[in-house]
Short mmCIF file of C-alpha atoms and ligand atoms in Angstrom, two decimals:
data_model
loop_
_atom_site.label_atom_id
_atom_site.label_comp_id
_atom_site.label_asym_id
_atom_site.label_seq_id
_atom_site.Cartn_x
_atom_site.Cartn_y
_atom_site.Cartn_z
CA UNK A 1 0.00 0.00 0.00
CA UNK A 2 1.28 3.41 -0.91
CA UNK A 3 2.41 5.61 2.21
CA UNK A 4 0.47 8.68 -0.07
CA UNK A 5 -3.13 6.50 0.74
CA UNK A 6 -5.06 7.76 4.25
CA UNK A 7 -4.75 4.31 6.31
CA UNK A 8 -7.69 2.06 5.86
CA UNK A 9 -10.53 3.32 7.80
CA UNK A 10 -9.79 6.82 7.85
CA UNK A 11 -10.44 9.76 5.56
CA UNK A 12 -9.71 12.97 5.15
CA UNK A 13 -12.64 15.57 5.61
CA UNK A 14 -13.51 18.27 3.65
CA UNK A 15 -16.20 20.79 2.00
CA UNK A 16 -19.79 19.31 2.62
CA UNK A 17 -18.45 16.78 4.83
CA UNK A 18 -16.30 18.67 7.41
CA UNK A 19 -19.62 20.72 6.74
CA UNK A 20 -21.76 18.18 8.24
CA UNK A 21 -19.25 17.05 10.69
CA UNK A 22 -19.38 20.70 12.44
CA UNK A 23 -22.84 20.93 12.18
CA UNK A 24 -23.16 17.43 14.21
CA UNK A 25 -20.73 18.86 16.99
CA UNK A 26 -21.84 22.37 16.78
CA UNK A 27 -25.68 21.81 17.29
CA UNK A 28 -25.11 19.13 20.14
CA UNK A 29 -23.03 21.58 21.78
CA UNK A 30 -25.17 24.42 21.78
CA UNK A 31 -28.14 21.83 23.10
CA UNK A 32 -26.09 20.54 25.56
CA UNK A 33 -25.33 24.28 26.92
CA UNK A 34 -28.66 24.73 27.24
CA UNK A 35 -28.64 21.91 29.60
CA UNK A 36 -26.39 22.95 31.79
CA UNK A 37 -23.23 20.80 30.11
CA UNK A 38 -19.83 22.56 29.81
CA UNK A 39 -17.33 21.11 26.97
CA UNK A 40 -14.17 18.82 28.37
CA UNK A 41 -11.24 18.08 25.73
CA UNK A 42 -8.73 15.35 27.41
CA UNK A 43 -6.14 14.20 25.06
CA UNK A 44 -6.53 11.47 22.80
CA UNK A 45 -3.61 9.33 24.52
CA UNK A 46 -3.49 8.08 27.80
CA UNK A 47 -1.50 5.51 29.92
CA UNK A 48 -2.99 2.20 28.47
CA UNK A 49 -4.06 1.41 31.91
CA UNK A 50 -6.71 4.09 31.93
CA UNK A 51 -8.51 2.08 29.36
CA UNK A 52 -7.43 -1.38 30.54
CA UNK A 53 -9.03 -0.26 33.84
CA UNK A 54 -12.01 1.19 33.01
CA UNK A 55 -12.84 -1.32 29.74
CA UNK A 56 -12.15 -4.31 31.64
CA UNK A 57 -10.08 -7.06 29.80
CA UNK A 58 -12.20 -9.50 28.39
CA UNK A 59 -14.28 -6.24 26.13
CA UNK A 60 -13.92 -6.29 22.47
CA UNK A 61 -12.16 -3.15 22.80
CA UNK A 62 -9.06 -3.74 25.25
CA UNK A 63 -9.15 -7.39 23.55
CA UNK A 64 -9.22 -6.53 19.51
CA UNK A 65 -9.42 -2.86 18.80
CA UNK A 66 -6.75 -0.67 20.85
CA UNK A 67 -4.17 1.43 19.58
CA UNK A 68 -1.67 0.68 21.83
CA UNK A 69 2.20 1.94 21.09
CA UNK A 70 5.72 1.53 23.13
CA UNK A 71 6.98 5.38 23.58
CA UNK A 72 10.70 6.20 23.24
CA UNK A 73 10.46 6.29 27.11
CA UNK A 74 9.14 3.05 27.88
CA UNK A 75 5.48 4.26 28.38
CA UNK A 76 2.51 2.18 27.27
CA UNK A 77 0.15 4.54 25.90
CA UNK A 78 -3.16 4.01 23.94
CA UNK A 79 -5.33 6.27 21.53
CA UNK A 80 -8.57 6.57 22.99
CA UNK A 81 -11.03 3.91 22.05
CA UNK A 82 -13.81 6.06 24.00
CA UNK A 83 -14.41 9.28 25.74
CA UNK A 84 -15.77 8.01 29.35
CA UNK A 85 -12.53 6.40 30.58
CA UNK A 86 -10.59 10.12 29.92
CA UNK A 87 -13.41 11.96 31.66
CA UNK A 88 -12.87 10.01 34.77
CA UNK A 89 -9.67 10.20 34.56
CA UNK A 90 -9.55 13.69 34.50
CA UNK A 91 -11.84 13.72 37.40
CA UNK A 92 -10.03 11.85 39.33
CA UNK A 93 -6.27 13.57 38.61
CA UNK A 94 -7.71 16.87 38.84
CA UNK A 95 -9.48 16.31 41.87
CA UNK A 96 -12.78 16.85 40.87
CA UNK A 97 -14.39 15.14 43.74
CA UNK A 98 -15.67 18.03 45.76
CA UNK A 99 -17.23 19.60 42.60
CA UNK A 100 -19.82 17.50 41.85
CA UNK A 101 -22.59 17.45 40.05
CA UNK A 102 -20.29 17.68 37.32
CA UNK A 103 -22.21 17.62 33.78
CA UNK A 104 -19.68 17.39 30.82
CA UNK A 105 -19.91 17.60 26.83
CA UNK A 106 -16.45 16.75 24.87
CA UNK A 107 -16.30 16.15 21.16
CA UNK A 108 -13.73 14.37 19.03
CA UNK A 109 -11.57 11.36 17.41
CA UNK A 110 -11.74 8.20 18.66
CA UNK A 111 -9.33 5.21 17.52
CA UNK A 112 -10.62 1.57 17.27
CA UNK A 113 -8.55 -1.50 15.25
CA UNK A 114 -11.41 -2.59 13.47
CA UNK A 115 -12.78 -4.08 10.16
CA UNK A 116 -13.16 -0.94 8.29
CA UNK A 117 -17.18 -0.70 6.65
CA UNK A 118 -20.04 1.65 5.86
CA UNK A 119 -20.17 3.62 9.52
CA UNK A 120 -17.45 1.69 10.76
CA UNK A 121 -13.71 3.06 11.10
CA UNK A 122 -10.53 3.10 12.60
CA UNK A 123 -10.63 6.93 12.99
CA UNK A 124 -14.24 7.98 14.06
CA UNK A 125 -15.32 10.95 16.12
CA UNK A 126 -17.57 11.12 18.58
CA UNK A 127 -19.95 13.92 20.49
CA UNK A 128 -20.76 12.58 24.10
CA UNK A 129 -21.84 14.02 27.59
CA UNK A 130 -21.72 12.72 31.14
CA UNK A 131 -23.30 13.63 34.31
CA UNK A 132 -20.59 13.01 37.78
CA UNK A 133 -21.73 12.43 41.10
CA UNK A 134 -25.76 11.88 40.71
CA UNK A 135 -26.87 8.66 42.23
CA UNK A 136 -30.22 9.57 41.38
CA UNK A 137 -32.91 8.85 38.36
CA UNK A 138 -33.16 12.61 37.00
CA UNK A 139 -29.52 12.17 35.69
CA UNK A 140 -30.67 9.01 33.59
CA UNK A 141 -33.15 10.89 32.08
CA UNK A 142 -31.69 14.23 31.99
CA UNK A 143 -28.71 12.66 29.69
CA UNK A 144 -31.54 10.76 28.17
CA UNK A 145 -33.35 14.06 27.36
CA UNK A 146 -30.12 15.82 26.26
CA UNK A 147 -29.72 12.80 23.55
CA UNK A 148 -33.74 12.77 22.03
CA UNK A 149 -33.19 16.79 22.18
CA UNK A 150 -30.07 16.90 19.81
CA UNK A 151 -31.33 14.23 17.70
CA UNK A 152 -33.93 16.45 16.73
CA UNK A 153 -32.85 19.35 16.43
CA UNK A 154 -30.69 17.65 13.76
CA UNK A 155 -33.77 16.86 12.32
CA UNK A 156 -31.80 12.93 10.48
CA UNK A 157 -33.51 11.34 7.87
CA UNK A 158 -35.45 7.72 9.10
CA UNK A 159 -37.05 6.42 12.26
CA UNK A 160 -34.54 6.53 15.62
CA UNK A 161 -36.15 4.83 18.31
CA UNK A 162 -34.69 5.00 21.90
CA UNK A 163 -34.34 1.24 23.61
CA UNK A 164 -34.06 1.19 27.06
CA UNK A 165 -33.31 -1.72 29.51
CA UNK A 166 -31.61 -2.01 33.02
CA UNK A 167 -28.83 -3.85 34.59
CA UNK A 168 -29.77 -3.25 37.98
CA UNK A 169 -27.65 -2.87 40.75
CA UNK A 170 -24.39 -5.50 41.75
CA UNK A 171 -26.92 -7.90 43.58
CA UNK A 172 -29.20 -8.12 40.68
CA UNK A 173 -26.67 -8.48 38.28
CA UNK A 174 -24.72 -11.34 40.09
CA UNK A 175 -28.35 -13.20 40.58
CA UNK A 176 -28.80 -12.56 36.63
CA UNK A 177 -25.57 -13.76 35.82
CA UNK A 178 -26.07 -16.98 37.34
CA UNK A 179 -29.00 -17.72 35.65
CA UNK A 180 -27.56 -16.99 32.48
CA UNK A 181 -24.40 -18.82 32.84
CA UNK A 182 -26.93 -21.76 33.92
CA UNK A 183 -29.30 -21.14 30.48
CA UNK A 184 -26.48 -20.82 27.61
CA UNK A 185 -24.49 -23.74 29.08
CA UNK A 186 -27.06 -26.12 28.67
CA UNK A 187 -26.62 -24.76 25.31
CA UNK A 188 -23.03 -24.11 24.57
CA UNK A 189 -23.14 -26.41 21.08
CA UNK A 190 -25.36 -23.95 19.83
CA UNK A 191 -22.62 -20.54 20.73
CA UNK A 192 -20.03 -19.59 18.56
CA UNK A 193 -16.44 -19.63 20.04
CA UNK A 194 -16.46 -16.33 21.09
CA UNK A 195 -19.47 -16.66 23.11
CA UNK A 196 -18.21 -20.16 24.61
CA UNK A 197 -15.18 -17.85 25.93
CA UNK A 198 -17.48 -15.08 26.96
CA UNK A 199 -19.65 -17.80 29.08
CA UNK A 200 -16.47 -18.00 31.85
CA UNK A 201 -15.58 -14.20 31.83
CA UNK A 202 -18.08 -11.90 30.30
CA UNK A 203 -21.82 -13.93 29.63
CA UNK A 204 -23.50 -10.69 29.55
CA UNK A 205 -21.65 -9.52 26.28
CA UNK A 206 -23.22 -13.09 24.49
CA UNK A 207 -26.85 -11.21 24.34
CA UNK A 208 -24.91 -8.52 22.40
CA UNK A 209 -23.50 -11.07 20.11
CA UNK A 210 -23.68 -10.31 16.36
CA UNK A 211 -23.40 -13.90 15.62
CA UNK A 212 -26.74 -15.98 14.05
CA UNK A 213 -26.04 -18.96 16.37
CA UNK A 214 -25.56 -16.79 19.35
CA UNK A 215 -28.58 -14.74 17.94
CA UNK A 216 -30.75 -17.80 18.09
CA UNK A 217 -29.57 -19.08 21.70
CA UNK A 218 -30.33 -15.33 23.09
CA UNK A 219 -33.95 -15.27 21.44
CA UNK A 220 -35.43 -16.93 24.92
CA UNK A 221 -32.46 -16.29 27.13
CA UNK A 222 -34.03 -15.50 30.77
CA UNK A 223 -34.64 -11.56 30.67
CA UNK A 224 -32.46 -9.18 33.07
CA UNK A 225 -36.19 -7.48 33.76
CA UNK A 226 -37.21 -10.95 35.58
CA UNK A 227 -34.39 -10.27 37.67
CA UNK A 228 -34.24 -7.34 38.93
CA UNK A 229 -34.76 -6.63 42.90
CA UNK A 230 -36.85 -4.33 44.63
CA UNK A 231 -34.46 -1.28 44.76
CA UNK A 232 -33.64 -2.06 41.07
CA UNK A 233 -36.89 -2.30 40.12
CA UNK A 234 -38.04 1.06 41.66
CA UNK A 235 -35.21 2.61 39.96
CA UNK A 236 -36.09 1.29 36.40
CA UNK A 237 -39.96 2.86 37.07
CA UNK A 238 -38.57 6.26 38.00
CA UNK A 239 -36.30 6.40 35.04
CA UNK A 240 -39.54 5.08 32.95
CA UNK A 241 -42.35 7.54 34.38
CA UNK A 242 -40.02 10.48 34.45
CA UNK A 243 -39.36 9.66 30.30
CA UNK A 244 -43.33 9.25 29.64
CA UNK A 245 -44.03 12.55 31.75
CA UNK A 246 -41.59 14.01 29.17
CA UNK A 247 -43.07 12.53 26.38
CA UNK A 248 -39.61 10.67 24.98
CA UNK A 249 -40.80 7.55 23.55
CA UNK A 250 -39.35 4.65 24.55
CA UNK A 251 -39.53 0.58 23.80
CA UNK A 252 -38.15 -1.64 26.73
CA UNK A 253 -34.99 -4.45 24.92
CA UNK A 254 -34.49 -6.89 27.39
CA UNK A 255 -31.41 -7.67 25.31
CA UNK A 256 -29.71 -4.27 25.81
CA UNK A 257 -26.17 -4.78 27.55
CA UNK A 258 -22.78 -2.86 28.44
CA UNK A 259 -20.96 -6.53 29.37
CA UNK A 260 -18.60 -4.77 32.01
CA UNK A 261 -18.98 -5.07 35.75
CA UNK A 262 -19.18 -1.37 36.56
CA UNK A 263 -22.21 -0.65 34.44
CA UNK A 264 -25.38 -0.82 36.26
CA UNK A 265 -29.10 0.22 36.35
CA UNK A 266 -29.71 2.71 32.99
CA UNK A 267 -28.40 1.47 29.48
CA UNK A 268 -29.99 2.98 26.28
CA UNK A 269 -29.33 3.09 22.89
CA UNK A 270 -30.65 5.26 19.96
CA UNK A 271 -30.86 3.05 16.85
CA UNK A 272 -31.87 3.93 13.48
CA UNK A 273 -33.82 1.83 10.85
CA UNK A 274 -31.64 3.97 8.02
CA UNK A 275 -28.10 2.55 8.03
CA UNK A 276 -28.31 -0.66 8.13
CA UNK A 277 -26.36 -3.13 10.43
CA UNK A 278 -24.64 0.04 12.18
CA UNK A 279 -27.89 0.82 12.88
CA UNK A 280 -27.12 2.47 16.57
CA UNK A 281 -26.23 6.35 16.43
CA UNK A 282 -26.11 6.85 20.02
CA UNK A 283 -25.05 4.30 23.09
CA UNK A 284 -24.88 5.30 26.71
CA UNK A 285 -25.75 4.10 30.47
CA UNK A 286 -24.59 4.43 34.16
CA UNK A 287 -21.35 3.53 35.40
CA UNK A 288 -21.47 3.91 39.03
CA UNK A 289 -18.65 1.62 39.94
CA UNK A 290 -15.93 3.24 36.98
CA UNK A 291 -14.53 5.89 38.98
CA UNK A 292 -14.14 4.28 41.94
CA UNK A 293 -12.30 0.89 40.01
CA UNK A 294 -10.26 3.50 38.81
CA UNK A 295 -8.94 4.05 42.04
CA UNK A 296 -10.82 7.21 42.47
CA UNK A 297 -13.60 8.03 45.84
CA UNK A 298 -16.99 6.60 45.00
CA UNK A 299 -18.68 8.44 42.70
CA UNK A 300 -21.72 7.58 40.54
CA UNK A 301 -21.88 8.75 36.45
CA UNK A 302 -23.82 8.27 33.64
CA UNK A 303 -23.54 9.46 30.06
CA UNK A 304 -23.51 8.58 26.05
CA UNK A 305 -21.12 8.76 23.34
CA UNK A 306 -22.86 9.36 19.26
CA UNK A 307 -21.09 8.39 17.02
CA UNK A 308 -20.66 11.62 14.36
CA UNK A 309 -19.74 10.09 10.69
CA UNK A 310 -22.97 7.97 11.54
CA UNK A 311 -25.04 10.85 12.24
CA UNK A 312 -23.78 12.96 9.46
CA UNK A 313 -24.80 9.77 7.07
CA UNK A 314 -28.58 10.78 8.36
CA UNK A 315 -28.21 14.72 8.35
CA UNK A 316 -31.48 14.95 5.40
CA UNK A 317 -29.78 18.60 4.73
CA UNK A 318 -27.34 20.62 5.08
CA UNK A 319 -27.86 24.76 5.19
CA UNK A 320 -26.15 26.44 2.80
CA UNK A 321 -22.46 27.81 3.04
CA UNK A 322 -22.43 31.32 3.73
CA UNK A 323 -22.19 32.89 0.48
CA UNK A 324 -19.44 35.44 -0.36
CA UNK A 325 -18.67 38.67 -1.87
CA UNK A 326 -16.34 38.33 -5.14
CA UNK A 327 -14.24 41.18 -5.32
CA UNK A 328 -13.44 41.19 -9.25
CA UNK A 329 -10.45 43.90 -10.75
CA UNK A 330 -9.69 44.17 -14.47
CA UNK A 331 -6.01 45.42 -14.61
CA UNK A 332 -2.80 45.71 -12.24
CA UNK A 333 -3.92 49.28 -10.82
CA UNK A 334 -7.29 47.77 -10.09
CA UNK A 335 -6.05 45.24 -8.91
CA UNK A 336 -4.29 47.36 -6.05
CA UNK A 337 -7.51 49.48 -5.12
CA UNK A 338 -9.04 45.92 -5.26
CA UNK A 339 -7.01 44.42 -2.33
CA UNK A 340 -7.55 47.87 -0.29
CA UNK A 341 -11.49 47.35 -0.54
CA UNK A 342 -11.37 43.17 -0.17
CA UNK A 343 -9.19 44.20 3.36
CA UNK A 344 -11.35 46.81 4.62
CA UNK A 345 -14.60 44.97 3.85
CA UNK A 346 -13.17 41.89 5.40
CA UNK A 347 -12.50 43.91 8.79
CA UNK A 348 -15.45 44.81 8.86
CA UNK A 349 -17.12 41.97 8.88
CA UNK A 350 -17.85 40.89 5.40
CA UNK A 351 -16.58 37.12 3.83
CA UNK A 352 -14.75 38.44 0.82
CA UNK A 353 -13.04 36.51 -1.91
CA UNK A 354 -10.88 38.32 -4.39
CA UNK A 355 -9.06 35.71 -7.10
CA UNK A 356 -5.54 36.03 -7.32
CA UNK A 357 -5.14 35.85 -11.19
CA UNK A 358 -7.14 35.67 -14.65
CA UNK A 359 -9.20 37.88 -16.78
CA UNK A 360 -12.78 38.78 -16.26
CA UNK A 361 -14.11 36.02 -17.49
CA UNK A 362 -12.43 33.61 -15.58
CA UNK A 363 -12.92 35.80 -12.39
CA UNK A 364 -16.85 35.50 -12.89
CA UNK A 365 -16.33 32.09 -13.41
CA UNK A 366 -14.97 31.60 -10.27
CA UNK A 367 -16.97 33.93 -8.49
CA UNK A 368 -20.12 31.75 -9.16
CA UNK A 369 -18.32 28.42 -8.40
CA UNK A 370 -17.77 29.68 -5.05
CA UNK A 371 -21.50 30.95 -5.01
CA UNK A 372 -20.65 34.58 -4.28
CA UNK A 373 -23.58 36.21 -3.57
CA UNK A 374 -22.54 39.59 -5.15
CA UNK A 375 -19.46 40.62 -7.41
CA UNK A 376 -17.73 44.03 -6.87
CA UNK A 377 -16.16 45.04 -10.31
CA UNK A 378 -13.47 47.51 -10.50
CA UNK A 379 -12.60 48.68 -13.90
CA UNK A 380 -10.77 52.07 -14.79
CA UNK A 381 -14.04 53.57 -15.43
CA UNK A 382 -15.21 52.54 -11.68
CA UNK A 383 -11.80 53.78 -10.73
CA UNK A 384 -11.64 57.15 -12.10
CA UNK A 385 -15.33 57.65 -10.92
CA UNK A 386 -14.49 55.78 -6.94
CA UNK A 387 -17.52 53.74 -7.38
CA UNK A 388 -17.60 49.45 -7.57
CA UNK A 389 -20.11 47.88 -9.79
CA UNK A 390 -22.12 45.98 -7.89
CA UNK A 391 -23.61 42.60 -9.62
CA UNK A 392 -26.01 40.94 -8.53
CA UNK A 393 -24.93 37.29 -9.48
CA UNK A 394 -28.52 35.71 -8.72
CA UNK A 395 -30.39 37.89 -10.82
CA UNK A 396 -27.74 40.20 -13.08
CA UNK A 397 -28.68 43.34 -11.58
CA UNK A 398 -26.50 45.85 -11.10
CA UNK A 399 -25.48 49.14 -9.75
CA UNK A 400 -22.56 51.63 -9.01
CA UNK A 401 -22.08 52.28 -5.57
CA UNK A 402 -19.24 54.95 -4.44
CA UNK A 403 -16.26 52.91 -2.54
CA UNK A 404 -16.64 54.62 0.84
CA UNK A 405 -20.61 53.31 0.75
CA UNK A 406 -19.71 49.83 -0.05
CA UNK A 407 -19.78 48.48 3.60
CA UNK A 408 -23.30 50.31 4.25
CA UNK A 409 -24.75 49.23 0.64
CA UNK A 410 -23.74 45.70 1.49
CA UNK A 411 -24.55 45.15 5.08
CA UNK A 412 -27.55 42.36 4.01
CA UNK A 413 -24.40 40.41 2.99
CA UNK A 414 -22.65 40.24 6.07
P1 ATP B 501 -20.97 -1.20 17.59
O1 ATP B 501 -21.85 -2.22 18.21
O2 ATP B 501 -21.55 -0.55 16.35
O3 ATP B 501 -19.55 -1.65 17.40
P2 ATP B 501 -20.16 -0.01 20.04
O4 ATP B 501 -20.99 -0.65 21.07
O5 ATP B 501 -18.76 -0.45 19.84
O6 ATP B 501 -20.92 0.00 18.63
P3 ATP B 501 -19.96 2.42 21.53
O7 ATP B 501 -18.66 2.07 22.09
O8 ATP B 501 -21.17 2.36 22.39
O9 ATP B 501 -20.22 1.58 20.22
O10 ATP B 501 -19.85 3.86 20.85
C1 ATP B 501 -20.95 4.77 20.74
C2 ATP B 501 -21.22 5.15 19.30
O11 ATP B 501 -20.02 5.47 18.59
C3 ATP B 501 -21.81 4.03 18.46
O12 ATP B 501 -23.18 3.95 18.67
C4 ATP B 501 -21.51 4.51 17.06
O13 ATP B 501 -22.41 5.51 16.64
C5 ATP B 501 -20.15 5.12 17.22
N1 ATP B 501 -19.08 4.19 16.83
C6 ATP B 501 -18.54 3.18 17.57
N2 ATP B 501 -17.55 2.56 16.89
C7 ATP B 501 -17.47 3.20 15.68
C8 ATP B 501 -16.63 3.05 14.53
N3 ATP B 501 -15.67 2.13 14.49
N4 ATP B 501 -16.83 3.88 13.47
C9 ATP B 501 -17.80 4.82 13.50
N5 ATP B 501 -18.60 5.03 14.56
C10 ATP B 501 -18.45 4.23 15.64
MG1 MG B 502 -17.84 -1.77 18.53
#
């Protein structure tokens, strides 16, 4: 493979699609302000550990998909896989403890050794938000809230639905996993290998399974729901009541999971009928035991990560660039008075493009490839007289307008 190719399952971003991109990260940010959320950037390495720690060993991340390097110092350090396991970190090494609630929005790329596909790669980004230090039901749903809110304000093409399930609480979950251990090895023929391993370490991930065998086996696996005691039970109900008194639909999977000890209680997803088999835009739940695994003081979170390239795949359209003003000179002297108005209009305020080279014709030719809303001509004529034509490039109209007026005669552009 050339060294002049991206590396499989990345791409380089660009017009339209940076465009999208920004609009993604740029509307769920201004939602998530509204909510109270203030943006977080940690860095995109860490100490391996942090993920190791917080992923557990037996996910499909720490297991398949890390980015994991040797530095010239002897470090192991990983690109983040995920955005949670920095955000605790960061609470924890700056000692956020005493600050909570904490609510948190961060935005960015994400690195995962995968087989590259549609809405699948190896450099993704993601938008995500987390709530530190609520035990409590209203964070479930506020982050839940937060989610529906900036999926429609981004108004995507198909039908997301939100699936919700719970994992209860440790004692739940360890009554649960018994039964299920009990259930798929009276049926381990039927698992794929991956699942047989997952029965010892991790059975909760086999309901996730992608596999048809595994599929089949899960179909009438014993549902968490069943199992679920009184504390976890009342929990599920307030997270339910407090959606339907908010009117966010919801539909109950008992096969939901997050396979890793620390998650508990909430876990949603948003999935879409429009893309296919990555058909989930948005993933989230609460971690109350992540922080303190860490080796950080109790502390209870919950929060979601969306995946961006997937919900730019679903944006139905995208507003138009802003449109700008071609500044357009025939001759060197023009050309001079040319650059004095593109500078003056720029500082004030105005997007101005002014071509570098070419005749008039090719100057109007690239002043409507760039969709300039207006062109300013300067010709000797305009010169001697101080005025710019002004063309209308939608509809051909156009007038003279004296150079110290420009700014005022153009201020619908700006
Ligand atoms: P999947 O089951 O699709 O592999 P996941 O459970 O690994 O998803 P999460 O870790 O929950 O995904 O990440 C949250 C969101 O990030 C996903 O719902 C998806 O939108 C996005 N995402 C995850 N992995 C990728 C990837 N490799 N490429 C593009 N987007 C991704
Ligand atoms: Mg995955």
């Amino acid at each position: 493979m050339s060294s002049l190719q991206p590396l499989k399952g990345t791409h380089d971003l660009m017009f339209d699609d940076i465009r999208r991109h920004r609009l993604v990260e740029e509307t769920a940010f201004e939602v998530a302000s509204r909510y109270g959320f203030s943006e977080i950037a940690t860095p995109v390495f860490e100490f391996t550990d942090v993920f190791k720690r917080t992923l557990g060993d037996t996910s499909d991340i720490v297991t398949k998909e890390m980015y994991t390097f040797e530095t010239k110092g002897g470090d192991s350090i990983t690109l983040r896989p995920e955005g949670t396991a920095g955000v605790a970190r960061a609470f924890i090494s700056g000692g956020l403890a005493q600050q909570t609630p904490l609510k948190f929005f961060y935005r960015g790329p994400m690195f995962r050794y995968e087989r590259p596909q549609k809405g699948r790669q190896r450099q993704f980004h993601q938008i995500g938000a987390e709530i530190l230090g609520v035990p409590t039901p209203q964070a479930d749903v506020e982050v839940i809230a937060l989610a529906a809110h900036v999926l429609k304000e981004l108004k995507l093409t198909g039908n997301v639905t939100l699936e919700l399930n719970s994992l209860g609480d440790i004692e739940s979950r360890a009554a649960y996993r018994d039964e299920l251990v009990k259930y798929f090895s009276a049926r381990k023929d039927q698992l794929s290998q991956d699942s047989r391993d997952r029965l010892e370490r991790n059975p909760l991930r086999i309901l996730d399974s992608k596999d048809p065998g595994d599929k089949a086996a899960v179909a009438d696996a014993p549902s968490f729901t069943d199992h679920l005691n009184e504390l976890s039970r009342d929990f599920f109900k307030a997270v339910q009541d407090c959606l339907a008194a908010q009117d966010i639909a919801f539909k109950v999977t008992p096969a939901l999971v997050r396979g890793l000890d620390y998650y508990g209680h909430t876990a949603f997803e948003f999935t879409t009928d429009a893309l296919g088999a990555q058909g989930t835009v948005l993933a989230g739940g609460r971690y109350d035991g992540l922080i303190k695994q860490m080796g950080g003081p109790q502390t209870p979170g919950i929060g979601w990560a969306a995946g961006i390239e997937r919900l730019s795949m679903l944006l139905s359209d995208l507003p138009p660039a802003k449109r700008p003003i071609a500044v357009i000179p025939i001759g060197e002297e023009e050309a001079k008075i040319a650059l004095d108005i593109t500078a003056k209009l720029r500082h004030a305020g105005f997007t101005v493009d002014m071509g570098y080279s070419g005749n008039m014709g090719k100057r109007m030719t690239r002043a409507n490839k760039i969709k300039a809303v207006v062109a300013l001509i300067i010709g000797s004529d305009e010169v001697r007289d101080g005025v710019a034509t002004v063309r209308n490039l939608d509809t051909g109209d156009q007038v003279k307008v004296p150079f110290a007026d420009l700014a005022r005669h153009l201020s619908g552009h700006r």
